[in-house]
mmCIF file of C-alpha atoms in Angstrom:
data_model
loop_
_atom_site.group_PDB
_atom_site.id
_atom_site.type_symbol
_atom_site.label_atom_id
_atom_site.label_comp_id
_atom_site.label_asym_id
_atom_site.label_seq_id
_atom_site.Cartn_x
_atom_site.Cartn_y
_atom_site.Cartn_z
ATOM 1 C CA MET A 25 -0.011 -0.199 -0.180
ATOM 2 C CA ASP A 26 1.224 3.311 -0.728
ATOM 3 C CA GLU A 27 2.375 5.372 2.205
ATOM 4 C CA ALA A 28 0.890 8.861 0.917
ATOM 5 C CA VAL A 29 -2.514 7.117 1.022
ATOM 6 C CA VAL A 30 -1.542 5.601 4.677
ATOM 7 C CA ASP A 31 -0.896 9.635 5.604
ATOM 8 C CA THR A 32 -3.940 11.047 4.008
ATOM 9 C CA PRO A 33 -6.026 12.656 6.670
ATOM 10 C CA ILE A 34 -9.213 11.434 7.534
ATOM 11 C CA PRO A 35 -12.607 13.380 5.589
ATOM 12 C CA ARG A 36 -14.654 15.792 7.516
ATOM 13 C CA ASP A 37 -17.922 13.910 6.867
ATOM 14 C CA LEU A 38 -16.391 10.608 8.133
ATOM 15 C CA VAL A 39 -14.797 12.496 11.928
ATOM 16 C CA LYS A 40 -17.972 12.909 13.603
ATOM 17 C CA VAL A 41 -18.610 8.846 12.432
ATOM 18 C CA LEU A 42 -15.147 7.727 13.506
ATOM 19 C CA GLY A 43 -15.409 9.742 16.562
ATOM 20 C CA VAL A 44 -11.250 9.846 15.939
ATOM 21 C CA GLU A 45 -9.514 13.094 14.355
ATOM 22 C CA SER A 46 -6.450 13.068 12.221
ATOM 23 C CA GLN A 47 -3.241 14.150 14.046
ATOM 24 C CA ILE A 48 -0.249 16.326 12.994
ATOM 25 C CA ARG A 49 2.147 13.989 10.993
ATOM 26 C CA SER A 50 5.044 13.493 13.633
ATOM 27 C CA LYS A 51 2.366 12.721 16.213
ATOM 28 C CA ALA A 52 1.121 10.216 13.890
ATOM 29 C CA GLU A 53 4.250 8.898 13.196
ATOM 30 C CA ALA A 54 5.514 8.573 17.092
ATOM 31 C CA PHE A 55 1.572 6.227 17.174
ATOM 32 C CA THR A 56 2.715 4.169 14.449
ATOM 33 C CA GLN A 57 6.323 3.554 15.483
ATOM 34 C CA ALA A 58 4.926 2.608 19.205
ATOM 35 C CA PHE A 59 2.356 0.395 17.810
ATOM 36 C CA LEU A 60 4.863 -1.457 15.781
ATOM 37 C CA ASN A 61 7.082 -1.733 18.409
ATOM 38 C CA ASN A 62 4.787 -3.100 20.877
ATOM 39 C CA ASN A 63 3.070 -5.448 18.471
ATOM 40 C CA THR A 64 5.582 -7.094 16.202
ATOM 41 C CA GLU A 65 8.731 -9.463 17.619
ATOM 42 C CA PRO A 66 11.976 -7.960 17.513
ATOM 43 C CA HIS A 67 14.235 -9.359 14.807
ATOM 44 C CA PRO A 68 18.141 -9.759 14.628
ATOM 45 C CA GLN A 69 18.061 -8.732 10.754
ATOM 46 C CA HIS A 70 15.002 -6.175 9.937
ATOM 47 C CA ASP A 71 13.661 -3.500 11.678
ATOM 48 C CA PRO A 72 9.688 -3.006 11.795
ATOM 49 C CA LYS A 73 9.867 -0.692 9.168
ATOM 50 C CA SER A 74 11.679 -2.780 6.813
ATOM 51 C CA MET A 75 9.790 -6.061 7.792
ATOM 52 C CA LEU A 76 6.748 -3.994 6.699
ATOM 53 C CA SER A 77 7.742 -4.061 2.887
ATOM 54 C CA TYR A 78 7.344 -7.699 2.492
ATOM 55 C CA LYS A 79 5.337 -9.283 5.253
ATOM 56 C CA ALA A 80 1.325 -8.133 6.554
ATOM 57 C CA VAL A 81 0.924 -7.449 10.011
ATOM 58 C CA ILE A 82 -2.442 -8.757 11.490
ATOM 59 C CA LEU A 83 -4.112 -6.266 13.712
ATOM 60 C CA GLU A 84 -6.671 -8.375 15.014
ATOM 61 C CA TYR A 85 -6.778 -10.886 17.506
ATOM 62 C CA SER A 86 -5.074 -14.203 17.017
ATOM 63 C CA ARG A 87 -6.340 -17.342 19.160
ATOM 64 C CA THR A 88 -2.606 -19.626 20.625
ATOM 65 C CA LYS A 89 -2.597 -22.779 19.410
ATOM 66 C CA LYS A 90 -3.879 -25.565 21.629
ATOM 67 C CA LYS A 91 -0.741 -28.150 22.041
ATOM 68 C CA MET A 92 -2.075 -31.451 20.829
ATOM 69 C CA LEU A 93 -1.621 -33.908 24.093
ATOM 70 C CA ASN A 94 0.011 -37.401 23.275
ATOM 71 C CA LYS A 95 -2.941 -39.940 24.186
ATOM 72 C CA LYS A 96 -1.573 -42.888 25.242
ATOM 73 C CA ARG A 97 -2.696 -46.477 23.143
ATOM 74 C CA ALA A 98 -3.858 -48.831 25.228
ATOM 75 C CA LYS A 99 -1.684 -51.825 25.617
ATOM 76 C CA GLY A 100 -2.947 -55.424 24.483
ATOM 77 C CA ILE A 101 -1.999 -58.828 26.708
ATOM 78 C CA ASN A 102 0.692 -60.633 25.142
ATOM 79 C CA ALA A 103 0.624 -64.567 24.695
ATOM 80 C CA GLN A 104 1.687 -65.426 28.080
ATOM 81 C CA GLN A 105 -1.155 -63.162 29.753
ATOM 82 C CA LYS A 106 -4.045 -65.075 27.653
ATOM 83 C CA ARG A 107 -2.572 -68.155 28.541
ATOM 84 C CA GLU A 108 -2.784 -67.149 32.245
ATOM 85 C CA LEU A 109 -6.351 -65.910 31.893
ATOM 86 C CA LYS A 110 -7.193 -68.835 29.868
ATOM 87 C CA ILE A 111 -9.349 -67.048 26.945
ATOM 88 C CA PHE A 112 -8.985 -69.709 24.409
ATOM 89 C CA HIS A 113 -9.628 -72.610 27.224
ATOM 90 C CA ILE A 114 -12.984 -74.158 26.323
ATOM 91 C CA LYS A 115 -14.442 -75.197 29.969
ATOM 92 C CA GLY A 116 -15.244 -79.444 29.809
ATOM 93 C CA GLU A 117 -19.012 -79.017 29.830
ATOM 94 C CA HIS A 118 -19.147 -76.769 26.653
ATOM 95 C CA GLN A 119 -16.629 -79.473 24.680
ATOM 96 C CA ARG A 120 -20.073 -80.582 23.253
ATOM 97 C CA TYR A 121 -20.789 -81.530 19.601
ATOM 98 C CA GLU A 122 -24.441 -80.586 19.366
ATOM 99 C CA LEU A 123 -23.806 -77.015 21.090
ATOM 100 C CA PHE A 124 -21.370 -75.889 17.891
ATOM 101 C CA LEU A 125 -24.250 -77.210 15.187
ATOM 102 C CA PRO A 126 -25.803 -74.044 15.267
ATOM 103 C CA LEU A 127 -22.201 -72.401 14.408
ATOM 104 C CA HIS A 128 -21.874 -74.648 11.779
ATOM 105 C CA GLU A 129 -25.257 -73.461 10.763
ATOM 106 C CA LEU A 130 -24.469 -70.222 10.185
ATOM 107 C CA TRP A 131 -20.842 -70.938 8.964
ATOM 108 C CA LYS A 132 -22.387 -73.210 6.005
ATOM 109 C CA GLN A 133 -25.128 -69.420 5.328
ATOM 110 C CA TYR A 134 -21.255 -67.618 5.247
ATOM 111 C CA ILE A 135 -19.925 -69.440 2.638
ATOM 112 C CA LEU A 136 -23.013 -69.850 0.125
ATOM 113 C CA ASP A 137 -23.080 -65.984 0.198
ATOM 114 C CA LEU A 138 -19.584 -65.597 0.120
ATOM 115 C CA CYS A 139 -19.342 -67.875 -2.672
ATOM 116 C CA ASN A 140 -22.841 -66.569 -4.265
ATOM 117 C CA GLY A 141 -24.839 -69.791 -3.918
ATOM 118 C CA LEU A 142 -22.141 -72.437 -4.951
ATOM 119 C CA LYS A 143 -24.248 -73.301 -8.300
ATOM 120 C CA PRO A 144 -23.342 -76.364 -10.425
ATOM 121 C CA THR A 145 -22.198 -73.380 -12.827
ATOM 122 C CA SER A 146 -19.868 -71.832 -10.558
ATOM 123 C CA SER A 147 -16.116 -72.308 -11.569
ATOM 124 C CA PRO A 148 -14.315 -74.383 -9.182
ATOM 125 C CA GLN A 149 -11.146 -72.264 -9.450
ATOM 126 C CA SER A 150 -12.931 -69.283 -8.661
ATOM 127 C CA VAL A 151 -14.826 -70.764 -5.025
ATOM 128 C CA GLN A 152 -11.440 -72.307 -4.725
ATOM 129 C CA GLN A 153 -9.710 -68.714 -4.101
ATOM 130 C CA LYS A 154 -12.522 -67.588 -2.132
ATOM 131 C CA LEU A 155 -12.282 -70.199 0.263
ATOM 132 C CA LEU A 156 -8.442 -70.329 0.956
ATOM 133 C CA LYS A 157 -9.163 -66.602 2.652
ATOM 134 C CA ALA A 158 -12.803 -67.701 4.215
ATOM 135 C CA ASP A 159 -12.944 -67.984 7.771
ATOM 136 C CA PHE A 160 -13.295 -71.796 8.689
ATOM 137 C CA HIS A 161 -14.426 -71.260 12.413
ATOM 138 C CA GLY A 162 -17.656 -74.146 12.394
ATOM 139 C CA ALA A 163 -16.884 -76.089 9.101
ATOM 140 C CA ILE A 164 -17.261 -79.672 9.414
ATOM 141 C CA ILE A 165 -13.805 -80.811 8.713
ATOM 142 C CA THR A 166 -12.281 -84.213 7.740
ATOM 143 C CA VAL A 167 -8.049 -85.678 8.072
ATOM 144 C CA VAL A 168 -7.927 -87.250 4.725
ATOM 145 C CA ARG A 169 -4.059 -87.465 4.844
ATOM 146 C CA SER A 170 -1.576 -86.916 7.467
ATOM 147 C CA LYS A 171 1.827 -88.730 7.699
ATOM 148 C CA CYS A 172 0.592 -89.621 11.575
ATOM 149 C CA PRO A 173 -1.732 -92.204 10.687
ATOM 150 C CA SER A 174 -4.000 -92.015 13.837
ATOM 151 C CA TYR A 175 -5.062 -88.326 12.615
ATOM 152 C CA VAL A 176 -6.445 -89.718 9.648
ATOM 153 C CA GLY A 177 -10.440 -90.216 9.415
ATOM 154 C CA THR A 178 -11.102 -87.578 12.187
ATOM 155 C CA THR A 179 -13.862 -85.603 11.393
ATOM 156 C CA GLY A 180 -15.537 -82.655 14.009
ATOM 157 C CA ILE A 181 -16.549 -78.963 14.308
ATOM 158 C CA LEU A 182 -13.700 -76.691 13.931
ATOM 159 C CA ILE A 183 -13.927 -74.362 17.001
ATOM 160 C CA GLN A 184 -10.568 -72.595 17.503
ATOM 161 C CA GLU A 185 -8.502 -71.798 14.823
ATOM 162 C CA PHE A 186 -4.981 -71.315 15.326
ATOM 163 C CA LYS A 187 -1.215 -70.608 13.416
ATOM 164 C CA HIS A 188 -0.327 -74.379 13.331
ATOM 165 C CA VAL A 189 -3.360 -75.985 14.778
ATOM 166 C CA PHE A 190 -6.614 -76.680 14.419
ATOM 167 C CA LYS A 191 -8.924 -77.468 17.054
ATOM 168 C CA ILE A 192 -12.094 -79.613 16.262
ATOM 169 C CA VAL A 193 -15.159 -80.793 18.553
ATOM 170 C CA THR A 194 -16.113 -84.999 17.322
ATOM 171 C CA ARG A 195 -18.853 -86.316 17.442
ATOM 172 C CA GLN A 196 -17.995 -88.117 20.892
ATOM 173 C CA ASP A 197 -17.800 -84.676 22.402
ATOM 174 C CA LYS A 198 -14.050 -84.714 22.531
ATOM 175 C CA VAL A 199 -11.586 -81.614 21.510
ATOM 176 C CA LYS A 200 -8.881 -82.869 19.379
ATOM 177 C CA VAL A 201 -5.983 -80.612 18.151
ATOM 178 C CA ILE A 202 -4.875 -81.469 15.051
ATOM 179 C CA PRO A 203 -2.093 -79.903 13.357
ATOM 180 C CA LYS A 204 -1.595 -78.564 10.355
ATOM 181 C CA ARG A 205 1.333 -79.332 8.928
ATOM 182 C CA ASN A 206 2.025 -82.653 6.944
ATOM 183 C CA SER A 207 -2.020 -82.978 6.661
ATOM 184 C CA VAL A 208 -4.710 -82.469 4.472
ATOM 185 C CA PHE A 209 -8.138 -81.583 5.398
ATOM 186 C CA GLU A 210 -11.726 -82.027 3.480
ATOM 187 C CA VAL A 211 -14.156 -79.302 3.566
ATOM 188 C CA GLU A 212 -17.459 -80.482 2.269
ATOM 189 C CA ILE A 213 -20.796 -78.141 1.676
ATOM 190 C CA ASN A 214 -23.888 -78.692 -0.468
ATOM 191 C CA GLY A 215 -21.877 -81.700 -2.350
ATOM 192 C CA PHE A 216 -19.182 -79.111 -2.700
ATOM 193 C CA ILE A 217 -15.796 -80.938 -1.419
ATOM 194 C CA SER A 218 -12.580 -78.695 -1.007
ATOM 195 C CA TYR A 219 -9.097 -79.533 0.255
ATOM 196 C CA ILE A 220 -7.176 -77.989 2.347
ATOM 197 C CA TYR A 221 -3.412 -78.672 2.645
ATOM 198 C CA GLY A 222 -2.082 -77.452 5.881
ATOM 199 C CA ASN A 223 1.380 -76.636 4.979
ATOM 200 C CA LYS A 224 -0.140 -73.685 3.175
ATOM 201 C CA PHE A 225 -2.684 -73.171 5.717
ATOM 202 C CA GLU A 226 -0.094 -71.889 8.706
ATOM 203 C CA GLN A 227 -1.533 -68.692 8.980
ATOM 204 C CA ARG A 228 -3.926 -67.197 11.877
ATOM 205 C CA ALA A 229 -7.722 -66.339 9.709
ATOM 206 C CA SER A 230 -6.899 -63.010 10.160
ATOM 207 C CA GLU A 231 -3.887 -63.022 8.342
ATOM 208 C CA ARG A 232 -4.837 -65.546 5.765
ATOM 209 C CA SER A 233 -7.834 -62.903 4.466
ATOM 210 C CA ALA A 234 -5.459 -60.634 3.123
ATOM 211 C CA LYS A 235 -2.501 -63.052 2.079
ATOM 212 C CA LYS A 236 -2.043 -63.298 -1.914
ATOM 213 C CA PHE A 237 -1.991 -67.181 -2.137
ATOM 214 C CA LYS A 238 0.329 -69.092 -5.686
ATOM 215 C CA ILE A 239 -1.084 -71.612 -7.428
ATOM 216 C CA SER A 240 1.459 -74.603 -7.679
ATOM 217 C CA GLY A 241 1.020 -77.569 -10.004
ATOM 218 C CA THR A 242 2.073 -79.982 -6.588
ATOM 219 C CA ILE A 243 2.022 -79.814 -3.176
ATOM 220 C CA ASP A 244 3.637 -82.202 -1.052
ATOM 221 C CA LEU A 245 2.822 -83.467 2.790
#
């Protein structure tokens, strides 16, 4: 802004409206200099007059910035604490096959919705890719191959899946822990049979949903 415009006297018709009168040049300069000294921070290289040549001065009240408080995130419990609290422990009176049949029915409906009904015209490759990332809690699984012969033929409802094992409840109301490694499992949904190769399934259910599986020609136990 031109300095001559700033120093222009207030028009007579505005003196009564504003309630102020123009001061003589020396008083106006003294007021301006005092105002700048009180409202600008001292700079080692620039005086207040030179600062006005490149930086605007805000004459209104400025709000102070609120300091962001560092919110502490809630710490989760570790694996040892989970074992001590027995979070994953199923009580003996709850280890009954019939109690988990409603969970199996919910799982079947979940898979049907995931695979768009499992129609006869559905592509097996497409269904298989969806099942690889699906949650199997509630599925009835059967061990069809294993390096440990005692596991073969074991069938039951999957009640807990961990990174390296399946925990199932059998029709005899017994809970069995089957290792995924070196085992092949069969899952049947409305006539559609799918096989789970445990060596390729050694992830938690939450991790598997985000994993990209590679198609391989042969899979060994």
